[in-house]
Amino acid sequence: MFGLAPPWLLSSRGTPVADALVLSHPEQVERLRLACPEAAPTAVLAGDPCFDRMLAARPHRERFRRALGVRPGQRLVLLNSTWSSESLFGDRAEIPGDGWCGGDVVAALLDRVAGEFPVDEYRFAAVLHPNIWHGHGPGQIRAWLDRARRGGLALIDPLTGWRQALLAADAVIGDHGSVTFYAAALGTPVLLGAAPLHALDPDAPISAFMREAPRLDPDASLAAQIDEVIGTHRPLPGPAEFTTSVPGESAVRLRKLFYSMMGVPEPARPASLEPLPLPGYEAATVTVPLRVLTRVLGPGEVAVSRWAGQWSGPGADQGGELHVAAHEDTREVDRLELADVIFRDGEPDDPRFGSPSLWTAEVLRRHRGCSLAAYVTGPSECVVRVRGEEPLRMAAVPDAGTEDVSGADPAAYASALHAWLASDSRESVTSRARLARAMADGLVLRTGDRLHRVRVGPLTPPGPVG
């Protein structure tokens, strides 16, 4: 009965400490009456302003996704943990009946995320309760999650960004915290990574949800479970019903309560809540070395899958070729000498690198085993240099009838070009001839089930003749 028991609500004299106790649903009013009847007269049914702000911001979902660096066709999976030893981030997390007890569930999940999920098809983010940040300190949290962040994990601000991330998510892996319940109330697919039923009031709506929601199976494929929970999802009615009985009305009800308590007439203007702000852009930059599996599907068409995990799992036995792609700023600097493709991202006029053309030439001189260097200059284009060739620009081709050029990570374009130039051919076609064909016809890049058309051309368009 967290928050509704007498120690929370009554003074030492046994009288209510609050003049008004705001609740969001009659079910809570009834539980208050049973748990602390002395405080029941202070109950005011005024809805949930937090949930109302999320409902109002739903039309901006795609903006929130773009702010988190989620590309078209990618799935955003949110890891959420409340604060306790039995939470997803705790050291005694348990999934009843599945035997996953003890240890750090989040660490185990993140190791599997890196190995199972291609970075071009999935984006992961984590929302940790503010008390976790306060209890361990921001430096410790970031240190624990350092490799995952270098592998592409977005660490969401626990006060200002979690609602927007929740609206952007395609699925949530959570526990018994309120954020998980909010996710279910929004209709988002949820997998329970920790479910300590013994710590919850068995009659509370959260307990019913914990008993009904699908649970994560630690022994099964995580990727398959995410795909299944999204593909077969049917929202449970409980969370949406019990989060608030008066959706969209909290601003009106709360302002009426506040002004009546002050004894002041309400303003004539309508009551409203502050809209959720658009978060700053967070690029999904991956600086751990990437294991890249490519398959040439046809003339100028290449399938690319990239993983940030350890060097195991899918490989050439799947009918493709493996190579290593590494960000120049990788902490695993020894992998740069083994990388076939080295890339970085930045502004094209950044004076520290001279220019994308100069940087690509410098990288190929310094790393003799590298075949191709790529400088990502924007969300849909990059400058590449193949060893022995002049620099080229690769840019996404807009979808037919639109101006939308958003697509795959331009660093994946570089891996596709590398695979195309290095591929075997029944024809006796040289790498230079293949490059000429790519410049003439472009490339088609496949990530997952999406196709991305890429233009390959000279860095500086030729000027007029004469």
CSV table of C-alpha atoms in Angstrom, one decimal:
chain,number,residue,atom,x,y,z
A,1,MET,CA,0.0,0.0,0.0
A,2,PHE,CA,2.8,2.4,-0.9
A,3,GLY,CA,1.7,5.9,-0.3
A,4,LEU,CA,-1.7,5.1,1.1
A,5,ALA,CA,-0.9,3.7,4.5
A,6,PRO,CA,-1.3,5.7,7.8
A,7,PRO,CA,2.4,6.4,8.2
A,8,TRP,CA,2.4,8.3,4.9
A,9,LEU,CA,-0.9,10.1,5.4
A,10,LEU,CA,-1.4,10.9,9.1
A,11,SER,CA,0.4,13.1,11.6
A,12,SER,CA,1.5,12.0,15.0
A,13,ARG,CA,-1.9,13.1,16.3
A,14,GLY,CA,-3.6,10.8,13.8
A,15,THR,CA,-5.0,13.6,11.6
A,16,PRO,CA,-4.4,13.9,7.8
A,17,VAL,CA,-1.3,15.7,6.9
A,18,ALA,CA,-2.8,17.0,3.6
A,19,ASP,CA,-5.9,19.0,3.0
A,20,ALA,CA,-6.4,17.3,-0.4
A,21,LEU,CA,-5.0,14.0,-1.6
A,22,VAL,CA,-5.2,13.8,-5.4
A,23,LEU,CA,-6.1,10.4,-6.9
A,24,SER,CA,-6.6,9.4,-10.5
A,25,HIS,CA,-9.2,6.6,-10.2
A,26,PRO,CA,-12.1,5.6,-7.9
A,27,GLU,CA,-10.3,2.3,-7.3
A,28,GLN,CA,-7.6,4.3,-5.5
A,29,VAL,CA,-10.3,6.1,-3.4
A,30,GLU,CA,-11.6,2.7,-2.3
A,31,ARG,CA,-8.2,1.4,-1.4
A,32,LEU,CA,-7.5,4.6,0.6
A,33,ARG,CA,-10.8,4.2,2.5
A,34,LEU,CA,-9.8,0.6,3.4
A,35,ALA,CA,-6.2,1.4,4.2
A,36,CYS,CA,-6.5,4.7,6.0
A,37,PRO,CA,-10.1,5.7,6.6
A,38,GLU,CA,-9.0,8.8,8.5
A,39,ALA,CA,-7.6,10.3,5.3
A,40,ALA,CA,-10.5,9.3,3.0
A,41,PRO,CA,-12.3,12.6,3.3
A,42,THR,CA,-9.3,14.4,1.8
A,43,ALA,CA,-9.5,12.3,-1.5
A,44,VAL,CA,-10.0,14.3,-4.7
A,45,LEU,CA,-10.5,12.5,-8.0
A,46,ALA,CA,-8.5,14.7,-10.4
A,47,GLY,CA,-7.0,12.4,-13.0
A,48,ASP,CA,-3.4,12.0,-14.0
A,49,PRO,CA,-1.6,15.1,-15.5
A,50,CYS,CA,1.5,13.0,-16.4
A,51,PHE,CA,-0.6,10.6,-18.5
A,52,ASP,CA,-2.7,13.4,-19.9
A,53,ARG,CA,0.5,15.1,-21.2
A,54,MET,CA,1.5,11.9,-22.9
A,55,LEU,CA,-1.9,11.5,-24.5
A,56,ALA,CA,-1.8,15.1,-25.8
A,57,ALA,CA,1.7,14.5,-27.2
A,58,ARG,CA,0.9,11.3,-29.2
A,59,PRO,CA,0.7,13.1,-32.5
A,60,HIS,CA,4.4,14.0,-32.1
A,61,ARG,CA,5.5,10.4,-31.8
A,62,GLU,CA,7.6,10.5,-35.1
A,63,ARG,CA,9.3,13.6,-33.9
A,64,PHE,CA,10.3,12.0,-30.7
A,65,ARG,CA,11.6,9.0,-32.6
A,66,ARG,CA,13.7,11.2,-34.9
A,67,ALA,CA,15.1,13.0,-31.9
A,68,LEU,CA,16.3,9.7,-30.5
A,69,GLY,CA,18.0,8.9,-33.8
A,70,VAL,CA,15.4,6.2,-34.7
A,71,ARG,CA,15.4,5.7,-38.5
A,72,PRO,CA,12.5,4.6,-40.7
A,73,GLY,CA,12.0,0.8,-40.3
A,74,GLN,CA,13.9,0.6,-37.0
A,75,ARG,CA,12.3,-0.6,-33.9
A,76,LEU,CA,12.9,1.3,-30.6
A,77,VAL,CA,13.0,-1.0,-27.6
A,78,LEU,CA,13.0,0.8,-24.2
A,79,LEU,CA,14.5,-0.8,-21.1
A,80,ASN,CA,12.8,0.5,-17.9
A,81,SER,CA,13.7,0.0,-14.3
A,82,THR,CA,12.2,1.2,-11.1
A,83,TRP,CA,14.3,1.5,-7.9
A,84,SER,CA,14.6,-1.6,-5.6
A,85,SER,CA,16.9,-4.6,-5.3
A,86,GLU,CA,14.1,-6.6,-7.2
A,87,SER,CA,13.8,-4.2,-10.1
A,88,LEU,CA,15.2,-4.8,-13.6
A,89,PHE,CA,18.3,-2.9,-12.5
A,90,GLY,CA,18.5,-4.6,-9.1
A,91,ASP,CA,20.6,-7.5,-8.0
A,92,ARG,CA,17.8,-9.8,-6.9
A,93,ALA,CA,15.5,-9.5,-9.9
A,94,GLU,CA,13.2,-12.5,-10.4
A,95,ILE,CA,10.8,-13.7,-13.1
A,96,PRO,CA,8.4,-16.1,-11.2
A,97,GLY,CA,8.4,-19.5,-12.7
A,98,ASP,CA,11.4,-18.9,-14.9
A,99,GLY,CA,14.1,-19.2,-12.4
A,100,TRP,CA,16.0,-16.0,-13.3
A,101,CYS,CA,17.1,-14.8,-9.9
A,102,GLY,CA,20.1,-12.8,-8.8
A,103,GLY,CA,22.6,-11.0,-10.8
A,104,ASP,CA,22.2,-7.9,-12.9
A,105,VAL,CA,19.4,-8.5,-15.4
A,106,VAL,CA,20.1,-5.2,-17.3
A,107,ALA,CA,23.8,-6.2,-17.8
A,108,ALA,CA,22.7,-9.6,-19.1
A,109,LEU,CA,20.2,-8.1,-21.4
A,110,LEU,CA,22.6,-5.5,-22.8
A,111,ASP,CA,25.2,-8.2,-23.6
A,112,ARG,CA,22.5,-10.1,-25.5
A,113,VAL,CA,21.2,-7.0,-27.2
A,114,ALA,CA,24.7,-6.3,-28.7
A,115,GLY,CA,25.0,-9.8,-30.1
A,116,GLU,CA,21.4,-10.5,-31.2
A,117,PHE,CA,20.1,-7.2,-32.7
A,118,PRO,CA,21.5,-5.6,-35.8
A,119,VAL,CA,22.1,-1.9,-35.1
A,120,ASP,CA,20.4,-0.8,-38.4
A,121,GLU,CA,17.2,-2.6,-37.4
A,122,TYR,CA,16.9,-1.9,-33.7
A,123,ARG,CA,17.5,1.1,-31.4
A,124,PHE,CA,17.7,0.6,-27.7
A,125,ALA,CA,17.2,3.2,-24.9
A,126,ALA,CA,17.1,2.9,-21.1
A,127,VAL,CA,15.0,4.8,-18.6
A,128,LEU,CA,16.2,4.4,-15.0
A,129,HIS,CA,14.3,5.7,-12.0
A,130,PRO,CA,15.7,9.0,-10.6
A,131,ASN,CA,16.4,7.2,-7.3
A,132,ILE,CA,18.8,4.9,-9.1
A,133,TRP,CA,20.7,7.9,-10.4
A,134,HIS,CA,20.7,9.5,-6.9
A,135,GLY,CA,21.6,6.3,-5.1
A,136,HIS,CA,24.6,5.4,-7.2
A,137,GLY,CA,25.5,8.7,-8.8
A,138,PRO,CA,25.5,9.7,-12.5
A,139,GLY,CA,29.1,8.8,-13.0
A,140,GLN,CA,28.7,5.3,-11.7
A,141,ILE,CA,25.5,4.7,-13.9
A,142,ARG,CA,27.3,5.9,-17.0
A,143,ALA,CA,30.3,3.8,-16.2
A,144,TRP,CA,28.2,0.7,-15.7
A,145,LEU,CA,26.5,1.3,-19.0
A,146,ASP,CA,29.5,2.6,-20.9
A,147,ARG,CA,30.0,-0.2,-23.4
A,148,ALA,CA,26.2,-0.4,-24.1
A,149,ARG,CA,26.2,3.4,-24.8
A,150,ARG,CA,29.2,3.0,-27.2
A,151,GLY,CA,27.2,0.2,-28.8
A,152,GLY,CA,24.3,2.6,-29.5
A,153,LEU,CA,22.2,2.6,-26.2
A,154,ALA,CA,20.5,5.9,-25.5
A,155,LEU,CA,20.4,6.8,-21.8
A,156,ILE,CA,17.3,8.8,-21.2
A,157,ASP,CA,17.1,11.7,-18.8
A,158,PRO,CA,15.0,10.4,-15.9
A,159,LEU,CA,13.2,13.7,-15.3
A,160,THR,CA,12.6,15.4,-18.7
A,161,GLY,CA,12.9,12.7,-21.4
A,162,TRP,CA,11.2,9.5,-20.3
A,163,ARG,CA,7.7,10.4,-21.4
A,164,GLN,CA,8.8,11.2,-24.9
A,165,ALA,CA,10.9,8.0,-25.1
A,166,LEU,CA,7.8,6.0,-23.9
A,167,LEU,CA,5.7,7.5,-26.7
A,168,ALA,CA,8.4,6.7,-29.2
A,169,ALA,CA,8.9,3.1,-28.2
A,170,ASP,CA,7.8,0.0,-30.1
A,171,ALA,CA,8.2,-2.2,-27.1
A,172,VAL,CA,9.2,-2.0,-23.5
A,173,ILE,CA,11.1,-4.4,-21.3
A,174,GLY,CA,10.3,-3.4,-17.7
A,175,ASP,CA,9.4,-4.4,-14.2
A,176,HIS,CA,6.8,-3.4,-11.6
A,177,GLY,CA,7.5,0.4,-11.9
A,178,SER,CA,5.0,3.0,-12.9
A,179,VAL,CA,6.7,3.6,-16.3
A,180,THR,CA,6.0,0.0,-17.4
A,181,PHE,CA,2.4,0.5,-16.3
A,182,TYR,CA,2.2,3.7,-18.3
A,183,ALA,CA,3.6,1.9,-21.3
A,184,ALA,CA,0.9,-0.7,-21.1
A,185,ALA,CA,-1.8,2.0,-20.6
A,186,LEU,CA,-0.6,3.6,-23.9
A,187,GLY,CA,-1.0,0.3,-25.6
A,188,THR,CA,2.7,-0.4,-26.1
A,189,PRO,CA,3.8,-4.0,-26.0
A,190,VAL,CA,5.5,-4.9,-22.7
A,191,LEU,CA,7.8,-7.8,-21.6
A,192,LEU,CA,8.4,-8.2,-17.9
A,193,GLY,CA,12.1,-8.7,-17.1
A,194,ALA,CA,11.4,-8.6,-13.4
A,195,ALA,CA,8.1,-9.2,-11.6
A,196,PRO,CA,8.3,-9.4,-7.8
A,197,LEU,CA,4.6,-10.1,-7.1
A,198,HIS,CA,5.2,-10.6,-3.4
A,199,ALA,CA,6.2,-7.0,-3.1
A,200,LEU,CA,2.8,-5.7,-4.5
A,201,ASP,CA,-0.7,-5.4,-3.1
A,202,PRO,CA,-2.4,-8.4,-4.6
A,203,ASP,CA,-5.6,-6.4,-5.1
A,204,ALA,CA,-3.9,-3.5,-6.9
A,205,PRO,CA,-4.2,-3.1,-10.7
A,206,ILE,CA,-0.4,-3.3,-11.1
A,207,SER,CA,-0.5,-6.8,-9.6
A,208,ALA,CA,-3.2,-8.0,-12.0
A,209,PHE,CA,-1.1,-6.5,-14.9
A,210,MET,CA,2.0,-8.3,-13.6
A,211,ARG,CA,0.2,-11.6,-13.6
A,212,GLU,CA,-1.2,-11.2,-17.1
A,213,ALA,CA,1.6,-9.5,-19.0
A,214,PRO,CA,4.1,-11.7,-21.0
A,215,ARG,CA,7.4,-12.4,-19.2
A,216,LEU,CA,10.8,-12.5,-20.6
A,217,ASP,CA,12.2,-16.0,-21.0
A,218,PRO,CA,16.0,-15.8,-20.2
A,219,ASP,CA,16.7,-19.0,-22.1
A,220,ALA,CA,15.0,-18.1,-25.4
A,221,SER,CA,16.1,-15.8,-28.2
A,222,LEU,CA,15.6,-12.2,-27.0
A,223,ALA,CA,15.1,-11.0,-30.6
A,224,ALA,CA,12.4,-13.6,-31.3
A,225,GLN,CA,10.6,-12.6,-28.1
A,226,ILE,CA,10.6,-8.9,-29.0
A,227,ASP,CA,9.4,-9.7,-32.5
A,228,GLU,CA,6.6,-11.9,-31.1
A,229,VAL,CA,5.4,-9.5,-28.4
A,230,ILE,CA,5.2,-6.8,-31.1
A,231,GLY,CA,3.6,-9.0,-33.7
A,232,THR,CA,1.0,-10.6,-31.5
A,233,HIS,CA,0.3,-7.7,-29.2
A,234,ARG,CA,-3.2,-7.2,-27.9
A,235,PRO,CA,-3.4,-4.4,-25.2
A,236,LEU,CA,-4.5,-5.5,-21.8
A,237,PRO,CA,-7.5,-3.4,-20.7
A,238,GLY,CA,-6.5,-3.0,-17.1
A,239,PRO,CA,-3.7,-0.4,-17.4
A,240,ALA,CA,-5.6,2.0,-19.6
A,241,GLU,CA,-8.7,1.7,-17.4
A,242,PHE,CA,-7.0,2.2,-14.1
A,243,THR,CA,-4.4,4.8,-14.9
A,244,THR,CA,-7.1,7.5,-14.9
A,245,SER,CA,-10.8,7.5,-14.9
A,246,VAL,CA,-11.0,11.0,-16.4
A,247,PRO,CA,-8.5,11.1,-19.3
A,248,GLY,CA,-7.8,14.6,-20.5
A,249,GLU,CA,-9.5,16.3,-17.5
A,250,SER,CA,-6.7,16.7,-15.0
A,251,ALA,CA,-5.8,20.3,-15.9
A,252,VAL,CA,-9.4,21.5,-15.4
A,253,ARG,CA,-9.9,19.5,-12.2
A,254,LEU,CA,-6.6,20.3,-10.6
A,255,ARG,CA,-6.9,24.1,-11.3
A,256,LYS,CA,-10.4,24.1,-9.8
A,257,LEU,CA,-9.0,22.4,-6.7
A,258,PHE,CA,-6.0,24.7,-6.3
A,259,TYR,CA,-8.0,27.9,-6.7
A,260,SER,CA,-10.8,26.7,-4.4
A,261,MET,CA,-8.2,25.9,-1.7
A,262,MET,CA,-6.8,29.4,-2.1
A,263,GLY,CA,-10.3,31.0,-2.0
A,264,VAL,CA,-9.6,32.8,-5.3
A,265,PRO,CA,-11.7,32.8,-8.5
A,266,GLU,CA,-10.3,30.8,-11.4
A,267,PRO,CA,-9.0,32.7,-14.4
A,268,ALA,CA,-11.4,33.0,-17.4
A,269,ARG,CA,-8.9,31.3,-19.8
A,270,PRO,CA,-9.0,27.5,-20.2
A,271,ALA,CA,-6.9,25.3,-18.0
A,272,SER,CA,-4.1,23.6,-19.7
A,273,LEU,CA,-1.0,21.5,-19.2
A,274,GLU,CA,2.5,22.3,-20.5
A,275,PRO,CA,3.1,20.3,-23.7
A,276,LEU,CA,6.0,17.8,-23.6
A,277,PRO,CA,9.1,19.5,-25.1
A,278,LEU,CA,10.9,18.1,-28.1
A,279,PRO,CA,14.1,16.6,-26.8
A,280,GLY,CA,17.4,17.5,-28.4
A,281,TYR,CA,18.7,15.2,-31.1
A,282,GLU,CA,20.7,12.2,-30.0
A,283,ALA,CA,22.5,10.5,-32.8
A,284,ALA,CA,22.7,6.7,-32.7
A,285,THR,CA,26.5,6.8,-33.0
A,286,VAL,CA,28.1,3.4,-32.5
A,287,THR,CA,31.8,3.5,-31.6
A,288,VAL,CA,32.4,-0.1,-30.7
A,289,PRO,CA,33.8,-2.1,-33.7
A,290,LEU,CA,31.0,-3.5,-35.8
A,291,ARG,CA,30.8,-7.1,-37.2
A,292,VAL,CA,29.3,-6.6,-40.7
A,293,LEU,CA,27.7,-9.4,-42.7
A,294,THR,CA,27.0,-8.6,-46.3
A,295,ARG,CA,25.4,-10.5,-49.2
A,296,VAL,CA,25.4,-9.3,-52.8
A,297,LEU,CA,21.8,-10.0,-53.9
A,298,GLY,CA,22.2,-8.8,-57.5
A,299,PRO,CA,23.7,-6.1,-59.7
A,300,GLY,CA,24.3,-3.2,-57.3
A,301,GLU,CA,22.1,-4.6,-54.5
A,302,VAL,CA,23.7,-5.5,-51.2
A,303,ALA,CA,22.2,-6.7,-47.9
A,304,VAL,CA,24.0,-5.4,-44.8
A,305,SER,CA,23.6,-6.5,-41.2
A,306,ARG,CA,25.8,-4.9,-38.5
A,307,TRP,CA,26.2,-6.0,-34.9
A,308,ALA,CA,27.9,-4.3,-32.0
A,309,GLY,CA,28.4,-7.5,-30.0
A,310,GLN,CA,31.3,-9.9,-29.6
A,311,TRP,CA,32.8,-11.7,-32.5
A,312,SER,CA,30.4,-14.7,-32.6
A,313,GLY,CA,27.0,-15.4,-33.9
A,314,PRO,CA,25.9,-14.9,-37.6
A,315,GLY,CA,28.7,-15.2,-40.1
A,316,ALA,CA,29.7,-16.3,-43.5
A,317,ASP,CA,28.0,-19.6,-43.1
A,318,GLN,CA,24.8,-17.7,-43.8
A,319,GLY,CA,25.9,-17.2,-47.3
A,320,GLY,CA,27.6,-13.8,-47.0
A,321,GLU,CA,30.9,-12.2,-46.3
A,322,LEU,CA,32.1,-10.7,-43.0
A,323,HIS,CA,34.1,-7.6,-42.6
A,324,VAL,CA,35.0,-5.2,-39.7
A,325,ALA,CA,33.8,-1.6,-39.7
A,326,ALA,CA,35.2,0.7,-37.0
A,327,HIS,CA,34.6,4.2,-35.9
A,328,GLU,CA,37.8,6.2,-35.8
A,329,ASP,CA,37.1,7.1,-32.2
A,330,THR,CA,36.6,3.5,-31.0
A,331,ARG,CA,38.1,2.7,-27.7
A,332,GLU,CA,39.2,-0.7,-29.1
A,333,VAL,CA,42.0,1.0,-31.1
A,334,ASP,CA,43.7,-2.4,-31.9
A,335,ARG,CA,40.6,-3.2,-34.1
A,336,LEU,CA,41.4,-0.2,-36.3
A,337,GLU,CA,44.3,-2.2,-37.8
A,338,LEU,CA,41.9,-5.0,-38.6
A,339,ALA,CA,39.1,-2.9,-40.0
A,340,ASP,CA,38.2,-3.0,-43.6
A,341,VAL,CA,36.1,0.1,-43.3
A,342,ILE,CA,36.9,3.0,-41.0
A,343,PHE,CA,34.3,5.8,-40.5
A,344,ARG,CA,33.5,8.8,-38.5
A,345,ASP,CA,30.8,11.5,-38.4
A,346,GLY,CA,31.1,15.3,-38.3
A,347,GLU,CA,30.4,18.6,-39.9
A,348,PRO,CA,31.9,18.7,-43.4
A,349,ASP,CA,33.6,22.0,-42.7
A,350,ASP,CA,35.1,21.0,-39.3
A,351,PRO,CA,38.6,22.6,-39.4
A,352,ARG,CA,40.0,19.9,-37.2
A,353,PHE,CA,39.8,17.3,-40.0
A,354,GLY,CA,40.7,19.7,-42.9
A,355,SER,CA,37.9,18.3,-45.0
A,356,PRO,CA,36.2,14.9,-45.6
A,357,SER,CA,38.5,14.5,-48.6
A,358,LEU,CA,41.6,15.1,-46.5
A,359,TRP,CA,40.5,13.0,-43.7
A,360,THR,CA,39.7,9.9,-45.9
A,361,ALA,CA,43.1,10.2,-47.5
A,362,GLU,CA,44.8,10.4,-44.1
A,363,VAL,CA,43.0,7.4,-42.8
A,364,LEU,CA,44.0,5.2,-45.7
A,365,ARG,CA,47.6,6.3,-45.4
A,366,ARG,CA,47.7,5.6,-41.7
A,367,HIS,CA,45.8,2.2,-41.7
A,368,ARG,CA,47.3,0.1,-44.6
A,369,GLY,CA,44.8,-2.7,-44.1
A,370,CYS,CA,41.8,-0.5,-44.5
A,371,SER,CA,40.1,-0.6,-47.9
A,372,LEU,CA,37.6,2.2,-47.6
A,373,ALA,CA,37.2,5.3,-45.4
A,374,ALA,CA,33.9,7.1,-44.9
A,375,TYR,CA,33.2,10.5,-43.4
A,376,VAL,CA,29.5,10.8,-42.5
A,377,THR,CA,28.5,14.4,-43.2
A,378,GLY,CA,24.8,14.2,-42.4
A,379,PRO,CA,21.9,11.9,-41.6
A,380,SER,CA,21.7,10.7,-45.3
A,381,GLU,CA,25.1,11.2,-46.9
A,382,CYS,CA,28.8,10.6,-46.5
A,383,VAL,CA,32.1,11.1,-48.3
A,384,VAL,CA,34.0,7.9,-49.1
A,385,ARG,CA,37.4,7.1,-50.5
A,386,VAL,CA,38.3,3.7,-51.9
A,387,ARG,CA,42.0,3.0,-51.8
A,388,GLY,CA,43.6,4.2,-55.0
A,389,GLU,CA,40.6,6.3,-56.1
A,390,GLU,CA,39.3,9.8,-55.8
A,391,PRO,CA,36.8,10.7,-53.0
A,392,LEU,CA,33.1,10.1,-53.8
A,393,ARG,CA,29.9,11.3,-52.3
A,394,MET,CA,27.2,8.7,-51.3
A,395,ALA,CA,23.7,10.1,-50.7
A,396,ALA,CA,20.3,8.6,-50.1
A,397,VAL,CA,17.8,8.9,-53.0
A,398,PRO,CA,14.4,10.3,-51.9
A,399,ASP,CA,11.5,8.0,-52.0
A,400,ALA,CA,9.4,8.3,-55.1
A,401,GLY,CA,7.0,11.3,-54.8
A,402,THR,CA,8.5,12.6,-51.6
A,403,GLU,CA,11.4,14.7,-50.3
A,404,ASP,CA,12.1,12.2,-47.6
A,405,VAL,CA,15.8,11.0,-47.8
A,406,SER,CA,15.9,9.5,-44.3
A,407,GLY,CA,17.0,5.9,-44.4
A,408,ALA,CA,19.9,3.8,-43.3
A,409,ASP,CA,23.0,5.0,-41.4
A,410,PRO,CA,25.4,6.4,-44.1
A,411,ALA,CA,28.2,4.3,-42.6
A,412,ALA,CA,26.2,1.3,-43.8
A,413,TYR,CA,26.4,2.7,-47.3
A,414,ALA,CA,30.2,2.5,-47.0
A,415,SER,CA,30.0,-1.2,-46.0
A,416,ALA,CA,27.6,-1.9,-48.9
A,417,LEU,CA,30.1,-0.2,-51.3
A,418,HIS,CA,33.0,-2.2,-49.8
A,419,ALA,CA,31.1,-5.4,-50.2
A,420,TRP,CA,30.1,-4.6,-53.8
A,421,LEU,CA,33.6,-3.8,-54.8
A,422,ALA,CA,35.1,-6.9,-53.1
A,423,SER,CA,32.5,-9.4,-54.3
A,424,ASP,CA,33.2,-12.2,-56.7
A,425,SER,CA,31.6,-12.1,-60.1
A,426,ARG,CA,31.0,-14.7,-62.8
A,427,GLU,CA,32.1,-12.0,-65.1
A,428,SER,CA,35.7,-10.9,-65.0
A,429,VAL,CA,34.9,-7.5,-63.8
A,430,THR,CA,37.6,-5.4,-62.0
A,431,SER,CA,36.9,-3.5,-58.8
A,432,ARG,CA,37.3,-0.3,-60.8
A,433,ALA,CA,34.7,-1.4,-63.3
A,434,ARG,CA,32.4,-2.3,-60.4
A,435,LEU,CA,32.9,1.2,-59.0
A,436,ALA,CA,32.1,2.8,-62.3
A,437,ARG,CA,28.9,0.7,-62.5
A,438,ALA,CA,28.0,1.9,-59.0
A,439,MET,CA,28.6,5.5,-60.0
A,440,ALA,CA,26.4,5.0,-63.1
A,441,ASP,CA,23.6,3.1,-61.6
A,442,GLY,CA,23.8,3.7,-57.8
A,443,LEU,CA,23.5,1.1,-55.1
A,444,VAL,CA,20.5,-0.6,-53.5
A,445,LEU,CA,21.1,-1.3,-49.8
A,446,ARG,CA,18.9,-3.7,-47.8
A,447,THR,CA,18.8,-3.6,-44.0
A,448,GLY,CA,16.3,-6.0,-42.6
A,449,ASP,CA,13.2,-5.8,-44.8
A,450,ARG,CA,13.8,-2.3,-46.1
A,451,LEU,CA,15.5,-1.1,-49.3
A,452,HIS,CA,17.5,2.1,-49.5
A,453,ARG,CA,18.6,3.6,-52.8
A,454,VAL,CA,21.9,5.3,-52.7
A,455,ARG,CA,23.5,7.6,-55.3
A,456,VAL,CA,27.3,7.4,-55.8
A,457,GLY,CA,29.0,10.3,-57.5
A,458,PRO,CA,32.0,12.5,-57.6
A,459,LEU,CA,32.7,14.7,-54.6
A,460,THR,CA,32.7,17.8,-56.8
A,461,PRO,CA,30.3,17.8,-59.8
A,462,PRO,CA,32.1,18.6,-63.0
A,463,GLY,CA,31.9,22.2,-64.2
A,464,PRO,CA,30.6,23.4,-67.5
A,465,VAL,CA,32.7,22.6,-70.6
A,466,GLY,CA,34.5,25.5,-72.2
